[in-house]
mmCIF file of C-alpha atoms and ligand atoms in Angstrom:
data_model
loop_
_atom_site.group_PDB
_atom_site.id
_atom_site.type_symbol
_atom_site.label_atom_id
_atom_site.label_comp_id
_atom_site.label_asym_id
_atom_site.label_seq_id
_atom_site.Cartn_x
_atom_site.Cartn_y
_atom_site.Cartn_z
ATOM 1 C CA UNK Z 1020 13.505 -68.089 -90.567
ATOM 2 C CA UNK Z 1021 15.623 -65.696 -91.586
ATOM 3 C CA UNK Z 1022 17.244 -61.929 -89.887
ATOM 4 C CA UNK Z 1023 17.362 -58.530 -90.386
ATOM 5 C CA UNK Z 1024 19.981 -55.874 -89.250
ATOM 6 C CA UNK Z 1025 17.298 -53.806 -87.948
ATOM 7 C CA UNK Z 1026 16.241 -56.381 -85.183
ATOM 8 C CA UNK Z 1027 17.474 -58.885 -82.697
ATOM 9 C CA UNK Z 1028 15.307 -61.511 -83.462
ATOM 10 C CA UNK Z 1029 14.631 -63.844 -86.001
ATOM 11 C CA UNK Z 1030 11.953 -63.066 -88.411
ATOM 12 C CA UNK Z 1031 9.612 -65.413 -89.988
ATOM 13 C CA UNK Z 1032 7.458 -64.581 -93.246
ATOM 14 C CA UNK Z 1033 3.802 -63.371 -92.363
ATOM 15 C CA UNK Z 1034 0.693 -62.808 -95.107
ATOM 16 C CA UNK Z 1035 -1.144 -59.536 -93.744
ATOM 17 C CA UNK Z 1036 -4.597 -58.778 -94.272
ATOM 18 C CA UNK Z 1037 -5.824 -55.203 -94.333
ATOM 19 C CA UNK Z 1038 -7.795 -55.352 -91.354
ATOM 20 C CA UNK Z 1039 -5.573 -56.264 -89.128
ATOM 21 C CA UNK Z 1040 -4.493 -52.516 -88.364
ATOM 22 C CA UNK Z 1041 -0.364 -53.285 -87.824
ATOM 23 C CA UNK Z 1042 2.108 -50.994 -88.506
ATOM 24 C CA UNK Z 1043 5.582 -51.547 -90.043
ATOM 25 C CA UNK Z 1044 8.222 -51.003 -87.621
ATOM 26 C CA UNK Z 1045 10.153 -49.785 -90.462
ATOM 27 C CA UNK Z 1046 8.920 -47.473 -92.212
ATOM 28 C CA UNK Z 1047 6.018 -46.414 -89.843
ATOM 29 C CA UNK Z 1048 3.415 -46.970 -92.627
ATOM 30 C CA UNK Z 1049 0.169 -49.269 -92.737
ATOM 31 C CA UNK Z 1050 1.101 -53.276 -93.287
ATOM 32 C CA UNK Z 1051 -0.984 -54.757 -96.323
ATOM 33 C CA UNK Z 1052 0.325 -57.992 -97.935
ATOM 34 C CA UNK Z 1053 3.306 -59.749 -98.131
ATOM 35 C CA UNK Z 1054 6.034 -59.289 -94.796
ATOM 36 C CA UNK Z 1055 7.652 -60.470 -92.004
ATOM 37 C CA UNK Z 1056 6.641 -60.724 -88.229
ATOM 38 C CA UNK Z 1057 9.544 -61.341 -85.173
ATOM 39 C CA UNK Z 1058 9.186 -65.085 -84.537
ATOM 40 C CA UNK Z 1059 10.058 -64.715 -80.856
ATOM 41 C CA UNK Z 1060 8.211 -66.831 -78.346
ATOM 42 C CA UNK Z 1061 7.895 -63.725 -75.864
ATOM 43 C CA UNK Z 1062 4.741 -62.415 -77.100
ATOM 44 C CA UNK Z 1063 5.774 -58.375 -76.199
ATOM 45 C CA UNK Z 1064 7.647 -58.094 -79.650
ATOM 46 C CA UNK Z 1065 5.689 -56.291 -82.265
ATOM 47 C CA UNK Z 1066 8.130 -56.046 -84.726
ATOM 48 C CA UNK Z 1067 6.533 -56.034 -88.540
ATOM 49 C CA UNK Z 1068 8.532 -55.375 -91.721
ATOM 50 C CA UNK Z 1069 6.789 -55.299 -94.943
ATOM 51 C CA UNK Z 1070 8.402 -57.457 -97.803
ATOM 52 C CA UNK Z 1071 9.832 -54.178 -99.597
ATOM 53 C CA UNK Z 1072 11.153 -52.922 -95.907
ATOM 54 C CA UNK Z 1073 12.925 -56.247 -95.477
ATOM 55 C CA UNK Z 1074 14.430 -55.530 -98.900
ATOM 56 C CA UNK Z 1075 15.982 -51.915 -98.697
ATOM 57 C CA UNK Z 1076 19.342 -51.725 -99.742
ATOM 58 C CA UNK Z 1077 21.726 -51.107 -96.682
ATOM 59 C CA UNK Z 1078 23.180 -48.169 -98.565
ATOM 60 C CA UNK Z 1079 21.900 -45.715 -101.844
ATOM 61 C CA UNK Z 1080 22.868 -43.387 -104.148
ATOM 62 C CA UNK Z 1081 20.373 -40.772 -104.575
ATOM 63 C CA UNK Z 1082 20.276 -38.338 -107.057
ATOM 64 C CA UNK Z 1083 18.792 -35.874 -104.408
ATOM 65 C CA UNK Z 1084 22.089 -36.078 -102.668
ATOM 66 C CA UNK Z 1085 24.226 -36.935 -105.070
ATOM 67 C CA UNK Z 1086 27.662 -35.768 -102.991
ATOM 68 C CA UNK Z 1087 27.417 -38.953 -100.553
ATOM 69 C CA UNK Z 1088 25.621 -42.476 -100.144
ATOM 70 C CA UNK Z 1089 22.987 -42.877 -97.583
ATOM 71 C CA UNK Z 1090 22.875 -45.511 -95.196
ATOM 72 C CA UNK Z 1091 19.875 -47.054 -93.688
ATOM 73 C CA UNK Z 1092 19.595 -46.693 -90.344
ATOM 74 C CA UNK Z 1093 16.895 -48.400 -88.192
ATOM 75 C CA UNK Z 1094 16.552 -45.908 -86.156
ATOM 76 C CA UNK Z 1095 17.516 -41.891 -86.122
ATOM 77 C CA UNK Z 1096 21.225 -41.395 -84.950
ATOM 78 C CA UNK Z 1097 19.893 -38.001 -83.162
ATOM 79 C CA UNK Z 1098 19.079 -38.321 -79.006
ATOM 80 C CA UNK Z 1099 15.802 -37.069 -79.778
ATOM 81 C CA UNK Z 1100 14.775 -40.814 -81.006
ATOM 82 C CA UNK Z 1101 13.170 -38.664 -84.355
ATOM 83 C CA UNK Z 1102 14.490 -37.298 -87.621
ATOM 84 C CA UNK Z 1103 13.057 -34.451 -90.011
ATOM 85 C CA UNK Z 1104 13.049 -35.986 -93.186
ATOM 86 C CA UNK Z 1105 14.719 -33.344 -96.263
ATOM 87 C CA UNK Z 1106 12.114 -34.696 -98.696
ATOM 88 C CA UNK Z 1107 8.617 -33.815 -96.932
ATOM 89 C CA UNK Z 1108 10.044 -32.390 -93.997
ATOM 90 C CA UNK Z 1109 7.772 -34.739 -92.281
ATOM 91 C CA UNK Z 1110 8.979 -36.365 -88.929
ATOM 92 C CA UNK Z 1111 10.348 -40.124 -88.273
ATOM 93 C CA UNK Z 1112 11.528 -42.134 -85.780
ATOM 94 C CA UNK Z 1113 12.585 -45.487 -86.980
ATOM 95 C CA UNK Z 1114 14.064 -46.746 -90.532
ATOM 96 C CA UNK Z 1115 15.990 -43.860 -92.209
ATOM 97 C CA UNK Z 1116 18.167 -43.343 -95.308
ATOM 98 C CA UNK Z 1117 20.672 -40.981 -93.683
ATOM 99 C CA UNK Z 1118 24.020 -39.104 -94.495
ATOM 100 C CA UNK Z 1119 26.148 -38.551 -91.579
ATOM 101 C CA UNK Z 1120 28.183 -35.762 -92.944
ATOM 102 C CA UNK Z 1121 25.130 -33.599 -93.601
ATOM 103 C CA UNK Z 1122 22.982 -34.882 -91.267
ATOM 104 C CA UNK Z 1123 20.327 -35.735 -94.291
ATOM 105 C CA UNK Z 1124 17.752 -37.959 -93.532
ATOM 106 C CA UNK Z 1125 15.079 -39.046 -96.079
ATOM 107 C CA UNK Z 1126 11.939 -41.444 -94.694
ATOM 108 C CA UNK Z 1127 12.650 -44.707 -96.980
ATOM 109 C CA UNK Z 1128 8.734 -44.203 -99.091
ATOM 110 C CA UNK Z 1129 10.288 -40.642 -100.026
ATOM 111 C CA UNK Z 1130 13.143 -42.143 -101.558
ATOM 112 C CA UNK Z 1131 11.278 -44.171 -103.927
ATOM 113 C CA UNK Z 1132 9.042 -41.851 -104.749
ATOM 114 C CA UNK Z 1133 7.545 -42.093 -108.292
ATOM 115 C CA UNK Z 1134 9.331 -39.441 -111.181
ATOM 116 C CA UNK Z 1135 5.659 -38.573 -112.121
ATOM 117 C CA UNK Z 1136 2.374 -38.687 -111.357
ATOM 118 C CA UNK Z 1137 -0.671 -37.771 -113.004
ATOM 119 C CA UNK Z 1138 -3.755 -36.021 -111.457
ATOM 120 C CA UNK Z 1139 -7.327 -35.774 -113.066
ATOM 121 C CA UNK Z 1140 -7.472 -32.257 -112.711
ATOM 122 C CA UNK Z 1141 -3.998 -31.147 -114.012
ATOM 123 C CA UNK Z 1142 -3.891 -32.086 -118.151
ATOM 124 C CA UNK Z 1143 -0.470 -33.105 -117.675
ATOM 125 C CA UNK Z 1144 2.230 -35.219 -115.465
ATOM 126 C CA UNK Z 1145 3.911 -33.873 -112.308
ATOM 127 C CA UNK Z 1146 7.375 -34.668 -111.996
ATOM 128 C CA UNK Z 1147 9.014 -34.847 -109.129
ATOM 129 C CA UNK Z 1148 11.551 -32.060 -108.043
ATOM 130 C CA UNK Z 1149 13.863 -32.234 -105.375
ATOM 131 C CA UNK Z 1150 13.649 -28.202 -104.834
ATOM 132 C CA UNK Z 1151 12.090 -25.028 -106.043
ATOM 133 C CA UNK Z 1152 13.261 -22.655 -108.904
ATOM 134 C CA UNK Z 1153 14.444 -19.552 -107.281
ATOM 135 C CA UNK Z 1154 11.803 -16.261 -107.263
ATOM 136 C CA UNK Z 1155 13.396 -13.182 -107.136
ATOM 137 C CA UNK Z 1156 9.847 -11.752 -106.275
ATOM 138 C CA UNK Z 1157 8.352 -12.393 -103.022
ATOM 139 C CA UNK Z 1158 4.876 -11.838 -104.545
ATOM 140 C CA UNK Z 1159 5.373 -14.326 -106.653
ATOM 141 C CA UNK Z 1160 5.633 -17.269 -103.224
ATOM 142 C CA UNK Z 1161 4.064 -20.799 -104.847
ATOM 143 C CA UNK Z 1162 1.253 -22.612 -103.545
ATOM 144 C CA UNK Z 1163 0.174 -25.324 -103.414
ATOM 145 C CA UNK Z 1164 -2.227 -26.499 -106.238
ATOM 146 C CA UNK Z 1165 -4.042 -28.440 -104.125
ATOM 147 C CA UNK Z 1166 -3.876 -27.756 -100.663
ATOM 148 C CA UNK Z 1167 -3.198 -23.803 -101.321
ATOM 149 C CA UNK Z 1168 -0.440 -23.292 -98.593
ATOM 150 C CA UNK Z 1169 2.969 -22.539 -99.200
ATOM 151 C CA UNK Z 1170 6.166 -23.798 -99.608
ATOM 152 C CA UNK Z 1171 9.797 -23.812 -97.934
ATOM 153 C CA UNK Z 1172 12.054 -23.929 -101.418
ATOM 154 C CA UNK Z 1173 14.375 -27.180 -99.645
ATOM 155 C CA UNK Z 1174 12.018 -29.759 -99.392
ATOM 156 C CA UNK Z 1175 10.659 -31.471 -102.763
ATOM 157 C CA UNK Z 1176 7.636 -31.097 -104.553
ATOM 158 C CA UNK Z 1177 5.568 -32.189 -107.716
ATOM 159 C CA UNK Z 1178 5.798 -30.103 -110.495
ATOM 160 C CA UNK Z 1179 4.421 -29.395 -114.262
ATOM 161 C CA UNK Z 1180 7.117 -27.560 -115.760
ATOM 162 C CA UNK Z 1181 4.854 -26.185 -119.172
ATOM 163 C CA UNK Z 1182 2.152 -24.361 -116.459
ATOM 164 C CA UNK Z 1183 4.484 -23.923 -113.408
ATOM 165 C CA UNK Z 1184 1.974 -25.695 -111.344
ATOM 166 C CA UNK Z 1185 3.465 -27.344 -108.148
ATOM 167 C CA UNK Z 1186 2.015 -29.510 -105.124
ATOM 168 C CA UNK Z 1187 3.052 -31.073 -101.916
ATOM 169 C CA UNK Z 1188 4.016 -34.457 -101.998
ATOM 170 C CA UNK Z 1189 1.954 -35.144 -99.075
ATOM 171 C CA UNK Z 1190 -0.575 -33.810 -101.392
ATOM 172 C CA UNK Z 1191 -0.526 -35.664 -104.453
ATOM 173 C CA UNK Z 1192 -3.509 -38.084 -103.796
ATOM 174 C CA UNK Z 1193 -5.390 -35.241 -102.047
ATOM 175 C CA UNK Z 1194 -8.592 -33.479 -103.303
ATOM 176 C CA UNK Z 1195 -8.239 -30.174 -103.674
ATOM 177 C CA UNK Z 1196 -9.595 -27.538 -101.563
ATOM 178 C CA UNK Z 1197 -13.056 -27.408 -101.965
ATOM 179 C CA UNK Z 1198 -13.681 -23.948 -102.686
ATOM 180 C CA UNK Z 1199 -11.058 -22.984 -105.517
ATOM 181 C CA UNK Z 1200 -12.446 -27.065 -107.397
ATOM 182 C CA UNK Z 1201 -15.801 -25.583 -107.717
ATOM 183 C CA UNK Z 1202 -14.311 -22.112 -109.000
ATOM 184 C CA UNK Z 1203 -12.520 -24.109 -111.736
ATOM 185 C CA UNK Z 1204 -15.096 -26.240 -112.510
ATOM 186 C CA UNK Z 1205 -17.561 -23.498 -113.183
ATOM 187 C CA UNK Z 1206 -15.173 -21.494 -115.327
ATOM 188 C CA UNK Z 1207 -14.764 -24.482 -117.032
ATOM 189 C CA UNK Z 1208 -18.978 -24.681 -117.690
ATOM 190 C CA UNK Z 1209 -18.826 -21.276 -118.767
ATOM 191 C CA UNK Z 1210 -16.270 -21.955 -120.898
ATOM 192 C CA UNK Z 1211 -17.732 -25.415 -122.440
ATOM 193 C CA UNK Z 1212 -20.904 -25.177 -122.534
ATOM 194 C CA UNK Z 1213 -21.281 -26.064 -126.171
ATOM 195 C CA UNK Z 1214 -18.898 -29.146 -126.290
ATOM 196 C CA UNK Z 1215 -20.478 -30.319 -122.784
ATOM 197 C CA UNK Z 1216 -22.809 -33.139 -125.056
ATOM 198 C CA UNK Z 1217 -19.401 -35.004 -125.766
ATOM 199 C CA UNK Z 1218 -18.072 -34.096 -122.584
ATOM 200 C CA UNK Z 1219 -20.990 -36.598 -120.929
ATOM 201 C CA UNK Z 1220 -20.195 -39.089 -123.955
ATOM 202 C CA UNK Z 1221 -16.718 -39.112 -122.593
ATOM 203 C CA UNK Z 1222 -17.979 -39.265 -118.694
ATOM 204 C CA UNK Z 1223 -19.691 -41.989 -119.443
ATOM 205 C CA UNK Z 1224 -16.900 -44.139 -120.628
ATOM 206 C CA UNK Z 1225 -14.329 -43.145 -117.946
ATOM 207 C CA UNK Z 1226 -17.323 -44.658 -115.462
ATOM 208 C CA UNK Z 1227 -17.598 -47.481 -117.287
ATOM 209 C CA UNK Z 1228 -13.833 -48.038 -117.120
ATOM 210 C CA UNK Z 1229 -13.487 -47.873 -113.526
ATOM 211 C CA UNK Z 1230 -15.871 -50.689 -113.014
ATOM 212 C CA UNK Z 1231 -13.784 -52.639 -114.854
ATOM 213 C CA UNK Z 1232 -10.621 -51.697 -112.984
ATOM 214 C CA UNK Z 1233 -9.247 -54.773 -110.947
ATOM 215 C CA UNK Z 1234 -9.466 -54.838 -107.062
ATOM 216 C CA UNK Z 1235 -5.683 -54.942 -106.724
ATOM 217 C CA UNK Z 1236 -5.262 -51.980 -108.496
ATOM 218 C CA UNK Z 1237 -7.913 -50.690 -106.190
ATOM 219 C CA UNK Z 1238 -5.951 -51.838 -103.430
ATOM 220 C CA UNK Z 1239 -3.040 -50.412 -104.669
ATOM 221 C CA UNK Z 1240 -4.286 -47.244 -104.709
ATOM 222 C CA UNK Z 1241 -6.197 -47.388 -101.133
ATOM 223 C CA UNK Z 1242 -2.446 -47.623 -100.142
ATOM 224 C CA UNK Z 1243 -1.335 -44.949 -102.197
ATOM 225 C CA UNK Z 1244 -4.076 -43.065 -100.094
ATOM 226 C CA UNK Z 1245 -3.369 -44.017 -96.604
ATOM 227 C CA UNK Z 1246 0.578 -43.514 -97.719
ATOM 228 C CA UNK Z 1247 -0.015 -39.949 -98.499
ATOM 229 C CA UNK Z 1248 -2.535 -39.433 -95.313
ATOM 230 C CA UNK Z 1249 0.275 -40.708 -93.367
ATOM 231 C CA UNK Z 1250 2.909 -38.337 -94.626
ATOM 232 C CA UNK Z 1251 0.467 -35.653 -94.280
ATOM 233 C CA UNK Z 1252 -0.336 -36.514 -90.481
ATOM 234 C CA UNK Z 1253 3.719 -36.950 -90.100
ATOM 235 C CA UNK Z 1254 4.581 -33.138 -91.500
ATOM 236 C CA UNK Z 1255 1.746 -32.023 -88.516
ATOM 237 C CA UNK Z 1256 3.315 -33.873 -85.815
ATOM 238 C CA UNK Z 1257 6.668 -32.739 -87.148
ATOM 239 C CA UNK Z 1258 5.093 -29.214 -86.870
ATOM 240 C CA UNK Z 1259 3.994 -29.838 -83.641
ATOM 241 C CA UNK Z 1260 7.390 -31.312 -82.351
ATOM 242 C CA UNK Z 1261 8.955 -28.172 -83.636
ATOM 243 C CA UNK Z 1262 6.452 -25.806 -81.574
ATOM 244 C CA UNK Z 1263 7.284 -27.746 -78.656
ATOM 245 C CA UNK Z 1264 11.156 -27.507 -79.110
ATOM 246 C CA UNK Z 1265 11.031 -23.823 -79.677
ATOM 247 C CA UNK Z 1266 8.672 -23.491 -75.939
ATOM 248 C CA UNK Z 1267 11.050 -25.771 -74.070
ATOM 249 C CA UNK Z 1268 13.914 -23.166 -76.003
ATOM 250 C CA UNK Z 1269 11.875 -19.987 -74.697
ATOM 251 C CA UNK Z 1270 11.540 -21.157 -71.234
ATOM 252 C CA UNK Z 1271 15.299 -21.867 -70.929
ATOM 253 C CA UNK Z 1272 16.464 -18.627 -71.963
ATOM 254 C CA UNK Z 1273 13.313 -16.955 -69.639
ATOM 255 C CA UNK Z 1274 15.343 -19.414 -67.029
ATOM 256 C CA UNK Z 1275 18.821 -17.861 -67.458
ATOM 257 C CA UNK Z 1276 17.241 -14.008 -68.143
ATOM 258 C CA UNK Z 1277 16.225 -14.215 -64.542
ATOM 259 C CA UNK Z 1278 18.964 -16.210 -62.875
ATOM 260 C CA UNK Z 1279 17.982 -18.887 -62.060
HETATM 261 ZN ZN1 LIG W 2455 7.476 -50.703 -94.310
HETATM 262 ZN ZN1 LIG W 2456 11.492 -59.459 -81.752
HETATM 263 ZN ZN1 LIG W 2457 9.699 -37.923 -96.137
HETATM 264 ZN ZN1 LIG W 2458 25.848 -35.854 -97.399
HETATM 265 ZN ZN1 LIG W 2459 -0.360 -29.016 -100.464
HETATM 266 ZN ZN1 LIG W 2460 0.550 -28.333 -116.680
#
């Protein structure tokens, strides 16, 4: 049995399997594998940690932030009972790796986010950037690579520097929008159409790979996939959240315009 800061009662270690549809209570995601279940008696505590949850250092350096520590939190200091995180500006409202001073908050998956990632249809690795260069030009607003929306410059992205190409983090393991994929991939047919022979050769192989691949790795990256769903599905809540703030904000001041 052992404890954890973030909850009153003792904890006891728990194998998960994938099915079971739990949630960790710390950092909101899906529970798959090794963690940690509240060992009370009283059967109204769902409280779930996975292993790596259980783990987090109480306080980080991180180079996005690189003026003060963060501290975990188990929940958000603000009344609201959320927090806006300064990575994905996606919403939270339980563990949080937060600065007081500043009032930064990042969700504990965005800060151990990987330095690069690789998609199969950029030729080379993203890496991760913590904001934006500067464009003097308004024209020239980025998109999104794969999701084709824009971007606020303060939250982070993925980026290849050699092609300037940049994505959403919530997009990373996201197909890209249907429409402008096919437009590539036809240029590309245009474009190939007399190496397309060893293209197939080379198809053919990368199939023959992925049979091979292990199931944990397929695991692994069903998780990576439900990880980046769940950010995504955070950022429209957050969106939503913000709408609803900025109504109740509208109706006050429609409140005090008329006296009441
Ligand atoms: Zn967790
Ligand atoms: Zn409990
Ligand atoms: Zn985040
Ligand atoms: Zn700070
Ligand atoms: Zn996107
Ligand atoms: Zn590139």
């Amino acid at each position: 049995m052992v404890r954890h800061f973030s909850h009153p009662h003792p904890l006891c270690p728990f194998e998960v399997e994938e099915e079971q549809g739990l949630t960790c209570s710390g950092c909101e995601l899906n529970l798959s594998g090794s963690a940690y279940k509240c060992n009370t008696r009283s059967s109204t505590c769902d409280f779930y940690l996975h292993k790596s949850c259980f783990e987090l250092q109480r306080k980080i350096q991180h180079a996005s932030h690189p003026q003060h520590p963060l501290i975990l939190l188990s929940s958000p200091p603000s009344r609201w009972g959320f927090f806006f995180c300064n990575a994905c500006d996606g919403s939270g409202s339980s563990f949080t790796y937060h600065c007081k001073a500043c009032d930064f908050d990042l969700h504990v998956h965005c800060s151990s986010l990987p330095d690069n990632v690789t998609r199969h249809d950029h030729q080379h690795p993203l890496g991760l950037v913590f904001s934006l260069p500067k464009v003097e030009d308004e024209e020239e607003d980025k998109y999104c690579g794969v999701c084709k929306t824009g971007f606020k410059e303060e939250f982070w992205a993925y980026r290849c520097k050699e092609c300037d190409y940049v994505i959403h983090l919530g997009c990373v393991n996201a197909e890209a929008d249907d429409d402008y994929y096919d437009e590539v991939a036809e240029e590309e047919e245009e474009e190939d159409e007399e190496t397309q022979q060893v293209e197939d050769d080379d198809h053919e192989e990368a199939e023959d790979e992925e049979t091979e691949e292990d199931s944990d790795s397929i695991i692994a990256r069903h998780i990576e996939r439900n990880t980046a769903l769940q950010m995504v599905i955070n950022n429209q809540n957050a969106r939503m959240m913000r709408m609803q703030q900025q109504m109740m904000m509208n109706n006050t001041r429609r409140l005090f315009q008329f006296g009441l």
